[in-house]
Short mmCIF file of C-alpha atoms in Angstrom, two decimals:
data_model
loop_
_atom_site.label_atom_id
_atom_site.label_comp_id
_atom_site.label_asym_id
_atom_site.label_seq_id
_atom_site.Cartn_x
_atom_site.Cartn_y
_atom_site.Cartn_z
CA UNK A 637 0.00 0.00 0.00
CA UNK A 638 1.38 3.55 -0.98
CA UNK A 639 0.30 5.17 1.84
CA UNK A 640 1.93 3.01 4.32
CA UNK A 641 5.09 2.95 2.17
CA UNK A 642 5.18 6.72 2.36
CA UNK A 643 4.48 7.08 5.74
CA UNK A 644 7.21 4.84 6.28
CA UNK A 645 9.76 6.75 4.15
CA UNK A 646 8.61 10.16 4.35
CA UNK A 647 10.49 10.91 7.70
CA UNK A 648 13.54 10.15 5.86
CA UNK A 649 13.50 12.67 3.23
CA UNK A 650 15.14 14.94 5.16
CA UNK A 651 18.35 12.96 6.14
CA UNK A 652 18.01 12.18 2.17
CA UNK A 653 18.08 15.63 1.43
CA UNK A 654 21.19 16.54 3.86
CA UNK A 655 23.24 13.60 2.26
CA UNK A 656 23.30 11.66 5.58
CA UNK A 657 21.51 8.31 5.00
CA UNK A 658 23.32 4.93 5.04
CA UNK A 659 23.94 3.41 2.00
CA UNK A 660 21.18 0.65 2.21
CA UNK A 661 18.25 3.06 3.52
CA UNK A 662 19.40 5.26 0.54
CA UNK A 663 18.45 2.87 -1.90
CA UNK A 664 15.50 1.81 -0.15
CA UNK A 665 14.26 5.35 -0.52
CA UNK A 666 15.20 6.10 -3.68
CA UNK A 667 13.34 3.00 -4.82
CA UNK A 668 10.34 4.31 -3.52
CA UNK A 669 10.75 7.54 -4.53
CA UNK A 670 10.64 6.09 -8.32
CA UNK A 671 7.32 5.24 -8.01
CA UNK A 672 5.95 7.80 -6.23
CA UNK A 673 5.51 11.53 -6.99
CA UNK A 674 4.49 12.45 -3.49
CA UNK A 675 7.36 12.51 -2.28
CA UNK A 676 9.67 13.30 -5.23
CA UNK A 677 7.94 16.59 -5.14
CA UNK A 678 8.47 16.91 -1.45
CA UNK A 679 12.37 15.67 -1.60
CA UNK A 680 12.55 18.27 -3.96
CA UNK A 681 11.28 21.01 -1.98
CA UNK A 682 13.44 19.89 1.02
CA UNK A 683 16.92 19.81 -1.47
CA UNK A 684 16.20 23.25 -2.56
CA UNK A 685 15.72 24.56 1.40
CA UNK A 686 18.95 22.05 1.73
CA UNK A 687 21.28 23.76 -0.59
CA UNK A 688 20.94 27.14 1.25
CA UNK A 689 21.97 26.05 4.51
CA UNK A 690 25.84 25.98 3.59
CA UNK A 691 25.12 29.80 2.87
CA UNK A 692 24.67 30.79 6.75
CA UNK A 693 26.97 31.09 9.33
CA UNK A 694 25.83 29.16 12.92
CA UNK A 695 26.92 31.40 14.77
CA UNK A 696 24.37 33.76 13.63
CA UNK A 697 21.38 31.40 14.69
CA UNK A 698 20.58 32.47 17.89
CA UNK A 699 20.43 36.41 18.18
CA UNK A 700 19.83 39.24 15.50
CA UNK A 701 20.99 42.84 16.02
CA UNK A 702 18.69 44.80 17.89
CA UNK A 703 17.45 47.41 16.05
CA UNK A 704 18.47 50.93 18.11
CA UNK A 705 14.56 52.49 19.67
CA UNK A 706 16.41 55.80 18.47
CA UNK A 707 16.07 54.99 14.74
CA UNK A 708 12.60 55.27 15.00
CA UNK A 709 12.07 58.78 15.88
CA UNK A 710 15.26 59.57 13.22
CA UNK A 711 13.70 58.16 10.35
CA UNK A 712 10.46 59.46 10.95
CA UNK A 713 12.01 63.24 11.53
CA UNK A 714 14.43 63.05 7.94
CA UNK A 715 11.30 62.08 6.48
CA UNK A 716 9.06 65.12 8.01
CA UNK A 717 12.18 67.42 6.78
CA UNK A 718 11.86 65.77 3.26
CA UNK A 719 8.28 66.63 3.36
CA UNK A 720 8.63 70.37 4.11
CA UNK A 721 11.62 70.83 1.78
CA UNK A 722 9.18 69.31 -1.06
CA UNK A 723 6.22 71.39 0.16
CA UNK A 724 8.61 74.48 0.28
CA UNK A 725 9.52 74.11 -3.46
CA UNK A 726 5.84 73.31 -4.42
CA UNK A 727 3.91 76.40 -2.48
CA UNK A 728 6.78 78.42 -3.38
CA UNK A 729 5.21 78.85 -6.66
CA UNK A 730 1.93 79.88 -5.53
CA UNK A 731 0.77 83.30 -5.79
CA UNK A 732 -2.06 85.47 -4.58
CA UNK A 733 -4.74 82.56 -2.58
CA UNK A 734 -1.51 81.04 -1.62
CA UNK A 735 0.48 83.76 -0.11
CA UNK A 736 -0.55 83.24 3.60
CA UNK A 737 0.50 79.91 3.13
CA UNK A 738 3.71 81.09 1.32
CA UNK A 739 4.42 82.94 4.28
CA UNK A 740 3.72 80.27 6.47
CA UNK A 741 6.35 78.29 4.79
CA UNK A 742 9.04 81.18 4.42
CA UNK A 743 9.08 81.21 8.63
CA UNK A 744 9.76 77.22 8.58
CA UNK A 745 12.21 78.03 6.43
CA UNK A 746 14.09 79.97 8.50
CA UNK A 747 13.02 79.50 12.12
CA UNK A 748 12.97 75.58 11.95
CA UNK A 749 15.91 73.52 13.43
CA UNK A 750 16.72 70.35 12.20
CA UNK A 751 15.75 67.28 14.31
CA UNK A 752 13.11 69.27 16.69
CA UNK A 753 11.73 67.47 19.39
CA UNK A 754 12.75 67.91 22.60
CA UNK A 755 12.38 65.91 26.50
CA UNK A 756 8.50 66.08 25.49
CA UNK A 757 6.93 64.05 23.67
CA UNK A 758 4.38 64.60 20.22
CA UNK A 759 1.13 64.65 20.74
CA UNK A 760 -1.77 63.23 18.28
CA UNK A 761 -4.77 64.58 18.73
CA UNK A 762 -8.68 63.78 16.84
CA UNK A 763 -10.93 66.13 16.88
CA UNK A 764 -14.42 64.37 18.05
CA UNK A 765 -18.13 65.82 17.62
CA UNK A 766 -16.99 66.94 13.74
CA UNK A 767 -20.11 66.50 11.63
CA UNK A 768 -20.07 62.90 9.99
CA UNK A 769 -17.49 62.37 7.10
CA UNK A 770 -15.59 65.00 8.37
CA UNK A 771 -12.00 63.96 10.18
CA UNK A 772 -9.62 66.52 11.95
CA UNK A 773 -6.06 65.13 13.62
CA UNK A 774 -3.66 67.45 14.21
CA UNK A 775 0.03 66.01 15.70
CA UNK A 776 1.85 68.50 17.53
CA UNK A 777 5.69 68.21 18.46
CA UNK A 778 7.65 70.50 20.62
CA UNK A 779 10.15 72.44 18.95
CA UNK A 780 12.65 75.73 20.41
CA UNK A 781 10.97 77.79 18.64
CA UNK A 782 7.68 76.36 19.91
CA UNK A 783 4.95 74.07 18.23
CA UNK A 784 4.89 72.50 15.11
CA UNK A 785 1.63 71.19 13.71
CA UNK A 786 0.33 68.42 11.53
CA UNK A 787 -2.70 69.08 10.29
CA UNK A 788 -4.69 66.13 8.45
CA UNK A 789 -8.53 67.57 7.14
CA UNK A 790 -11.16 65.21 5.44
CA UNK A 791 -14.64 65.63 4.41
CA UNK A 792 -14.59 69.39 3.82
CA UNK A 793 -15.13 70.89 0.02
CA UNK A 794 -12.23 71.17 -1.78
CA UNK A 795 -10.65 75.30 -1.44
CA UNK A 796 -12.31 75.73 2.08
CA UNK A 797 -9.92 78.10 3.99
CA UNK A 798 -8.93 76.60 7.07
CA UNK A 799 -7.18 78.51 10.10
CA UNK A 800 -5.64 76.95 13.24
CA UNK A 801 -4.76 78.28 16.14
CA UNK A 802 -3.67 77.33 19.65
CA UNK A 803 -4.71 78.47 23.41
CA UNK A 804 -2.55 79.53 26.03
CA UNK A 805 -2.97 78.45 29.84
CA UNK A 806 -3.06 81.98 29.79
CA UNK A 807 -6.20 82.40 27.81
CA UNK A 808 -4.36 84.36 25.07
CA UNK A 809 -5.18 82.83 21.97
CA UNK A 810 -1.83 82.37 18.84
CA UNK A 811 -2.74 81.72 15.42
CA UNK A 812 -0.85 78.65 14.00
CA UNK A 813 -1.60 80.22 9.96
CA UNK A 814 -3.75 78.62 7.56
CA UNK A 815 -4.27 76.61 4.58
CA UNK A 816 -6.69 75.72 2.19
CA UNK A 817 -8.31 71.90 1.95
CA UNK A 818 -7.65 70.77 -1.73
CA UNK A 819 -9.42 67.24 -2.64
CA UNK A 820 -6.67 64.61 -3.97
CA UNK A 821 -3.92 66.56 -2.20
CA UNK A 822 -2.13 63.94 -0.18
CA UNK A 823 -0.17 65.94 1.98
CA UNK A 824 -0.51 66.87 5.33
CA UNK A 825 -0.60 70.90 6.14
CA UNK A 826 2.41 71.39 8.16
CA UNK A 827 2.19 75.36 10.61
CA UNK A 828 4.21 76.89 12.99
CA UNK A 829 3.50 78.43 16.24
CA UNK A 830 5.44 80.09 18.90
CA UNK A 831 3.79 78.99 21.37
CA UNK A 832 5.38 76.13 23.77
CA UNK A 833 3.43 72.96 23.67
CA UNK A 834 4.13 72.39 27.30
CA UNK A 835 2.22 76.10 27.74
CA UNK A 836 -0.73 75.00 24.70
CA UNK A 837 -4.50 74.11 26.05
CA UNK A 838 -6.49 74.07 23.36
CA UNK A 839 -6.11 73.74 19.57
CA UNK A 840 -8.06 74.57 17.13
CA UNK A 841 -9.14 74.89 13.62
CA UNK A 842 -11.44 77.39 11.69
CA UNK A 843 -12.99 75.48 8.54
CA UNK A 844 -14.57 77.56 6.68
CA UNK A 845 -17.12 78.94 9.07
CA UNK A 846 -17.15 76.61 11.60
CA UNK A 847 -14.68 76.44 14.33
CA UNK A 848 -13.73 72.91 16.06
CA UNK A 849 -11.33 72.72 18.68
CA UNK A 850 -9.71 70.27 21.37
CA UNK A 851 -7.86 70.23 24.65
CA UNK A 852 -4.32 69.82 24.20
CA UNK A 853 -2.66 67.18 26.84
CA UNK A 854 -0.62 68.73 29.66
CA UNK A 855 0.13 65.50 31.45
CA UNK A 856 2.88 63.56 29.50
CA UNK A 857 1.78 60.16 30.70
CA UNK A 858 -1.99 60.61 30.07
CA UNK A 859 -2.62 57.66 27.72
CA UNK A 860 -4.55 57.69 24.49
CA UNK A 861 -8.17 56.78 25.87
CA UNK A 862 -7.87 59.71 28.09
CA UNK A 863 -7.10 62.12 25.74
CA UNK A 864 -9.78 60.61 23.34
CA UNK A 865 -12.33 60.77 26.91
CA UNK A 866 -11.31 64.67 27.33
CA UNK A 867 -11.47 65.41 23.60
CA UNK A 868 -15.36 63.78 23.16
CA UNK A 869 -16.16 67.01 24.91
CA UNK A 870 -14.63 69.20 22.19
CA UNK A 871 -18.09 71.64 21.08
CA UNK A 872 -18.80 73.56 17.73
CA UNK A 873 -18.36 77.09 18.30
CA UNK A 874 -19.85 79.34 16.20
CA UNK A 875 -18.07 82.60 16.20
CA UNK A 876 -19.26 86.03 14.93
CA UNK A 877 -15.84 87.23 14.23
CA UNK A 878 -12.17 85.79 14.59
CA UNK B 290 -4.10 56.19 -9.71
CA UNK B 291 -2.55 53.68 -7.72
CA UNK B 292 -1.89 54.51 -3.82
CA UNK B 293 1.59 55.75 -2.56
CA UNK B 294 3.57 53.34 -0.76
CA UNK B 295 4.17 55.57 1.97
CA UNK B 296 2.28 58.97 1.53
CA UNK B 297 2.01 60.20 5.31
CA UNK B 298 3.93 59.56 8.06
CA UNK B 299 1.52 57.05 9.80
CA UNK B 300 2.53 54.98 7.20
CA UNK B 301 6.11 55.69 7.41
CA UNK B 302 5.39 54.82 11.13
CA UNK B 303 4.02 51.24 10.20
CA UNK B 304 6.37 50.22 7.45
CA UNK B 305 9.08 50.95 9.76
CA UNK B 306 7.37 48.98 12.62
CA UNK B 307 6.36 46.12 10.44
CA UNK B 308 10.04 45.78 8.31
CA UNK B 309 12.90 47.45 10.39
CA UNK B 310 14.15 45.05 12.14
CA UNK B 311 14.84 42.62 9.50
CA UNK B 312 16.12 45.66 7.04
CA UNK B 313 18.42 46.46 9.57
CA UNK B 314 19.37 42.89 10.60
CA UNK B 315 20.83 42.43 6.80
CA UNK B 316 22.44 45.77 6.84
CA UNK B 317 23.73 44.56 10.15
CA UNK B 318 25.45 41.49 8.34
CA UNK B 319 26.37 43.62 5.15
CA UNK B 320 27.99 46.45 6.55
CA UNK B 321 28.97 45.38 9.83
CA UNK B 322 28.91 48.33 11.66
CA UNK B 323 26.13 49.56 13.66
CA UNK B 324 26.30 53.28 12.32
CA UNK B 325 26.06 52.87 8.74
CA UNK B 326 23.50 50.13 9.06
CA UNK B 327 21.30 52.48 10.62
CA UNK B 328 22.12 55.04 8.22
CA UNK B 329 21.33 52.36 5.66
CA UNK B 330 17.97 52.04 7.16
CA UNK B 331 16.98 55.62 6.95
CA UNK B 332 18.15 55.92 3.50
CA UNK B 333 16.28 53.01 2.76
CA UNK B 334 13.00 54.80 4.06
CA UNK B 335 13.74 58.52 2.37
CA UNK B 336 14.05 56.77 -1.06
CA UNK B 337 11.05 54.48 -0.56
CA UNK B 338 9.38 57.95 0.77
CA UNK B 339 10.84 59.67 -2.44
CA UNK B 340 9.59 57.15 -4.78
CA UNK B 341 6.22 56.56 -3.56
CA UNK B 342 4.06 56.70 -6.61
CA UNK B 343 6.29 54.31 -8.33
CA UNK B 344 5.47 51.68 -5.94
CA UNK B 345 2.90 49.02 -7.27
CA UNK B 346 1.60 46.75 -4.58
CA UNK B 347 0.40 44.23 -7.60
CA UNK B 348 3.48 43.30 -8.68
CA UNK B 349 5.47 42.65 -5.14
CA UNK B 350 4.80 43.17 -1.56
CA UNK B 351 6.39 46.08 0.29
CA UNK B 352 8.83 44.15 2.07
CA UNK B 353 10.43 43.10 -0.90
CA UNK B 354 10.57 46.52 -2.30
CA UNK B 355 12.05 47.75 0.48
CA UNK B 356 14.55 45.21 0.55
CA UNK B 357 15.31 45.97 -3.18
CA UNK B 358 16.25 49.63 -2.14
CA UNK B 359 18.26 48.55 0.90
CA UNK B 360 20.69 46.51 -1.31
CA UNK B 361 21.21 49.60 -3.36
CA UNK B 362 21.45 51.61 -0.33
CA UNK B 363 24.26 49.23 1.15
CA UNK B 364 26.27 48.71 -2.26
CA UNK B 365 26.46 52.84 -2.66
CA UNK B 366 27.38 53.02 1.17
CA UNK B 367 29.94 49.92 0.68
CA UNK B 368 31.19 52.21 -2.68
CA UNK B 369 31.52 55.29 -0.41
CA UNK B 370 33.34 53.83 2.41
CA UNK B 371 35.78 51.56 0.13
CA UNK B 372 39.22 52.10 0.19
CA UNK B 373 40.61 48.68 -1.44
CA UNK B 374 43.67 48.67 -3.47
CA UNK B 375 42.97 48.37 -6.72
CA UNK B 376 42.11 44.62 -7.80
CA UNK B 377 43.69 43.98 -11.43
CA UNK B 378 40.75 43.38 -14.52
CA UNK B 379 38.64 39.96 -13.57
CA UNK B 380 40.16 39.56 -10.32
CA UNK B 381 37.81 39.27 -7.19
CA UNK B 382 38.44 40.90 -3.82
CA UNK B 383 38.37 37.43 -1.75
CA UNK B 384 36.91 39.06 1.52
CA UNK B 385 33.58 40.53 -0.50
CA UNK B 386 31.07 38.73 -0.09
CA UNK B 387 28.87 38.98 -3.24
CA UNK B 388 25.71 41.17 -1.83
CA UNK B 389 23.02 38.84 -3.09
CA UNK B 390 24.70 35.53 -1.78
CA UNK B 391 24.41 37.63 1.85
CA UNK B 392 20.83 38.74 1.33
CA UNK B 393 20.05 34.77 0.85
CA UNK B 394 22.56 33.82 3.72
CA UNK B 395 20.92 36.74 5.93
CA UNK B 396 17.46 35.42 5.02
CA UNK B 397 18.65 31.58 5.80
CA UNK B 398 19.78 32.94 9.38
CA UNK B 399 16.79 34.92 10.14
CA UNK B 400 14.47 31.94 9.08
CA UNK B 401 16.66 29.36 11.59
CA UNK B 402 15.95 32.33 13.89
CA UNK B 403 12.28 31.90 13.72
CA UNK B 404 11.90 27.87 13.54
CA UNK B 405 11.16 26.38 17.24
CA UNK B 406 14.93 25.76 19.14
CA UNK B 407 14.15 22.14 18.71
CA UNK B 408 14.40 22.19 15.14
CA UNK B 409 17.22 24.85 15.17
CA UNK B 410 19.27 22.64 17.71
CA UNK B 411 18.30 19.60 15.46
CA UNK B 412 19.60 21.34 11.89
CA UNK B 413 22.76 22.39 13.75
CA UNK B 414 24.06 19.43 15.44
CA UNK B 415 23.62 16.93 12.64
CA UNK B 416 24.13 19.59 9.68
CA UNK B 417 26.39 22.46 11.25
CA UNK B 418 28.27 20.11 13.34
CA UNK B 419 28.22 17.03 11.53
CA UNK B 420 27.70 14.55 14.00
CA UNK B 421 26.55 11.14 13.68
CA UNK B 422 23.01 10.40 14.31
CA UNK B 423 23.92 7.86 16.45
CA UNK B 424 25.78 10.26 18.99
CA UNK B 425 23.04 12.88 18.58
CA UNK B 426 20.38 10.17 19.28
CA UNK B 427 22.24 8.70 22.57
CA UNK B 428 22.39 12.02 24.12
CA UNK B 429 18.73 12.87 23.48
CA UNK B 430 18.01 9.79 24.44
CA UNK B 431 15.72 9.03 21.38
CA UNK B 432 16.07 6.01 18.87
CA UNK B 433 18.32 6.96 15.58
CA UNK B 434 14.80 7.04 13.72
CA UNK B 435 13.20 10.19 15.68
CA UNK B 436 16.42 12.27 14.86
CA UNK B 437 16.12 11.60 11.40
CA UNK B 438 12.26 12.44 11.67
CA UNK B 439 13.21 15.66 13.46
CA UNK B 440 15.45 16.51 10.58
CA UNK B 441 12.86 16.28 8.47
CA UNK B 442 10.18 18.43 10.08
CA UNK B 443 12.91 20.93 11.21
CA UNK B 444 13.61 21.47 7.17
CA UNK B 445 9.75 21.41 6.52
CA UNK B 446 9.77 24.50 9.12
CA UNK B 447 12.74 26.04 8.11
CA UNK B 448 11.10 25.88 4.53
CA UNK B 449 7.60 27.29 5.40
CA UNK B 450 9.46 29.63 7.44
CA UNK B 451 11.44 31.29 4.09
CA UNK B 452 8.52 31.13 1.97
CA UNK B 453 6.47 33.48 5.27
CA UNK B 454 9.44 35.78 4.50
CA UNK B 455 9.09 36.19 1.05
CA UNK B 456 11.84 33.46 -0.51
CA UNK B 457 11.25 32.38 -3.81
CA UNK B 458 12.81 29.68 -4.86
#
């Protein structure tokens, strides 16, 4: 019977494979092997695996390199920088609508320092109570020269002027500058602010004519489902003038 | 219009999460120093950043892609760092090890790494080490027939565990 004939042989594929059966099981299996495709297919498979395993080195087996937890935060910064150095030479060219943001930009340009970041950490923050198919998050990270922010906007037409600001424990509110929402653009909006993140309460954003905002974190440990918790109460303010 | 690779930074943030470690594990082996392979892994992310719209997740995953541009990234790093005496027309440099033999030999390593110790220990003692089954199967305490067995499903892992990782061949 086939079956039991492989089941019998089948183990030995493997020392078959590896070159380290005797001489008399060898033929045994080869035999069998003739007449059944089974397990030619499968000694096949299990020669090709064989053949790499002169390539490694044993002493390699047990532990890879640990990858560095700084790399992280390095790769993700040089690829924030590429982003702004390619958004620079694209809004660059725009003129009239765009100067605001032009402006915006010609500050990074020369206030930003390279690397950024600081002892405190970024914060992400979504907005909650937007009307449905809209989506606000805004990431802020702690710069010297104060905040920068991410700004990510769906759901809104396409040209809608949108304005962001931050709120000082003070009360004193800092614009952030502005941008408009075009559809199909995949870029984030990336503003400036002077304002320290460690001193920021509130952010928010002016679509159009609406006005969203949420509470910044203060504490540095709060986890996510807090901040999400605090920033459920986040209202829609509608404001008579800015 | 087919989707960037890596268009924000959230998904910077994941591809680096889900394929670091093993990008930098072969730029580890290739480079051998921990500095340029972590340069090597940043470069590798700016270009794959960079060349977003030219990545088509029909035609390969983006592990492989990113593995693509790593090589790259370590041959132009190997290039900038050389300082080999000149090696006469046809002649090769014995202590290079050809970059594509090391991405299979890094991706043989990292699959033993991943297949249970029991197979590992298995693969190494009668393959690496060469010994008899015989000896092997007197100090496991096992008849010659279950180390031969074991050699057999250690392969059959080490196998499945190459093809999880993207080996063809």
């Amino acid at each position: 019977m086939r079956a039991e004939r492989c089941r019998e042989w089948r183990p030995l594929l493997g020392a078959h494979a590896l070159g380290q059966l005797s001489p008399d099981e060898q033929a045994g299996l080869e035999a069998h092997i003739e007449g059944c495709p089974d397990c030619r297919e499968e000694l096949d498979a299990l020669a090709s695996v064989a053949r790499l395993l002169p390539l490694a080195d044993p002493e390699r087996f047990e532990t890879a390199p640990a990858l560095p937890p700084a790399l992280a935060g390095r790769v993700v910064g040089r690829i924030a920088a590429e982003r702004r150095t390619a958004q620079r030479r694209r809004w660059g060219f725009r003129i009239g609508l765009g100067g605001a943001v032009a402006a915006a930009t010609a500050t990074l340009a020369i206030v930003l320092l390279p690397g950024g970041g600081g002892p405190q950490p970024s914060q992400r923050i979504e907005f909650a109570g937007l009307p449905p198919g809209m989506e606000i998050t805004a990431t802020l990270k702690p710069h010297a020269f104060g905040t920068e922010i991410e700004m990510y906007v769906k759901g809104v037409r396409s040209g809608t002027l949108c304005r962001v600001f931050l709120r000082a424990a003070s009360g004193s509110r800092l614009p952030a500058g502005s941008f408009r929402y075009r559809w199909g653009e995949e870029a984030d909006a990336v503003l400036t602010s002077a304002l320290d993140l460690s001193r920021t309460r509130t952010i928010g954003v002016r679509v159009g004519n609406r006005t969203f905002v949420a509470p910044v974190s203060t504490d540095q440990t709060a986890s996510s489902t807090q901040r999400d918790q605090t920033a459920a109460s986040g209202r829609k303010i509608e404001e008579a003038s800015t | 219009m087919p989707p960037r690779a890596l268009t924000r930074e959230r998904d910077v943030r994941e591809a680096y999460a889900a394929h670091a470690s093993e990008l930098y594990g072969f730029a580890m082996r290739s480079l051998g120093d921990s500095g340029l392979a972590e340069e090597a892994v940043q470069e590798t992310f700016v270009r794959a950043w960079r060349a977003g719209d030219r990545f088509d997740p029909q035609i390969g995953s983006l592990r492989t892609w990113l593995f693509a541009i790593l090589r790259n990234v370590v041959i132009d790093l190997g290039r900038a760092r050389a300082i080999r005496p000149a090696v006469a027309d046809g002649g090769v440099e014995p202590s290079v090890e050809p970059l594509d033999e090391a991405l299979l030999a890094w991706q043989v390593e990292e699959a033993m790494r991943r297949i249970g110790d029991d197979h590992r220990r298995i693969l190494i003692e009668t393959y690496y080490r060469g010994r008899p089954y015989a000896e092997v199967a007197r100090e496991l305490g096992v008849p010659e027939g279950t180390v031969k067995s074991r050699v057999y499903y250690g392969l059959r892992a080490l196998r499945v565990a190459l093809e999880e990782m993207g080996y063809e061949g």
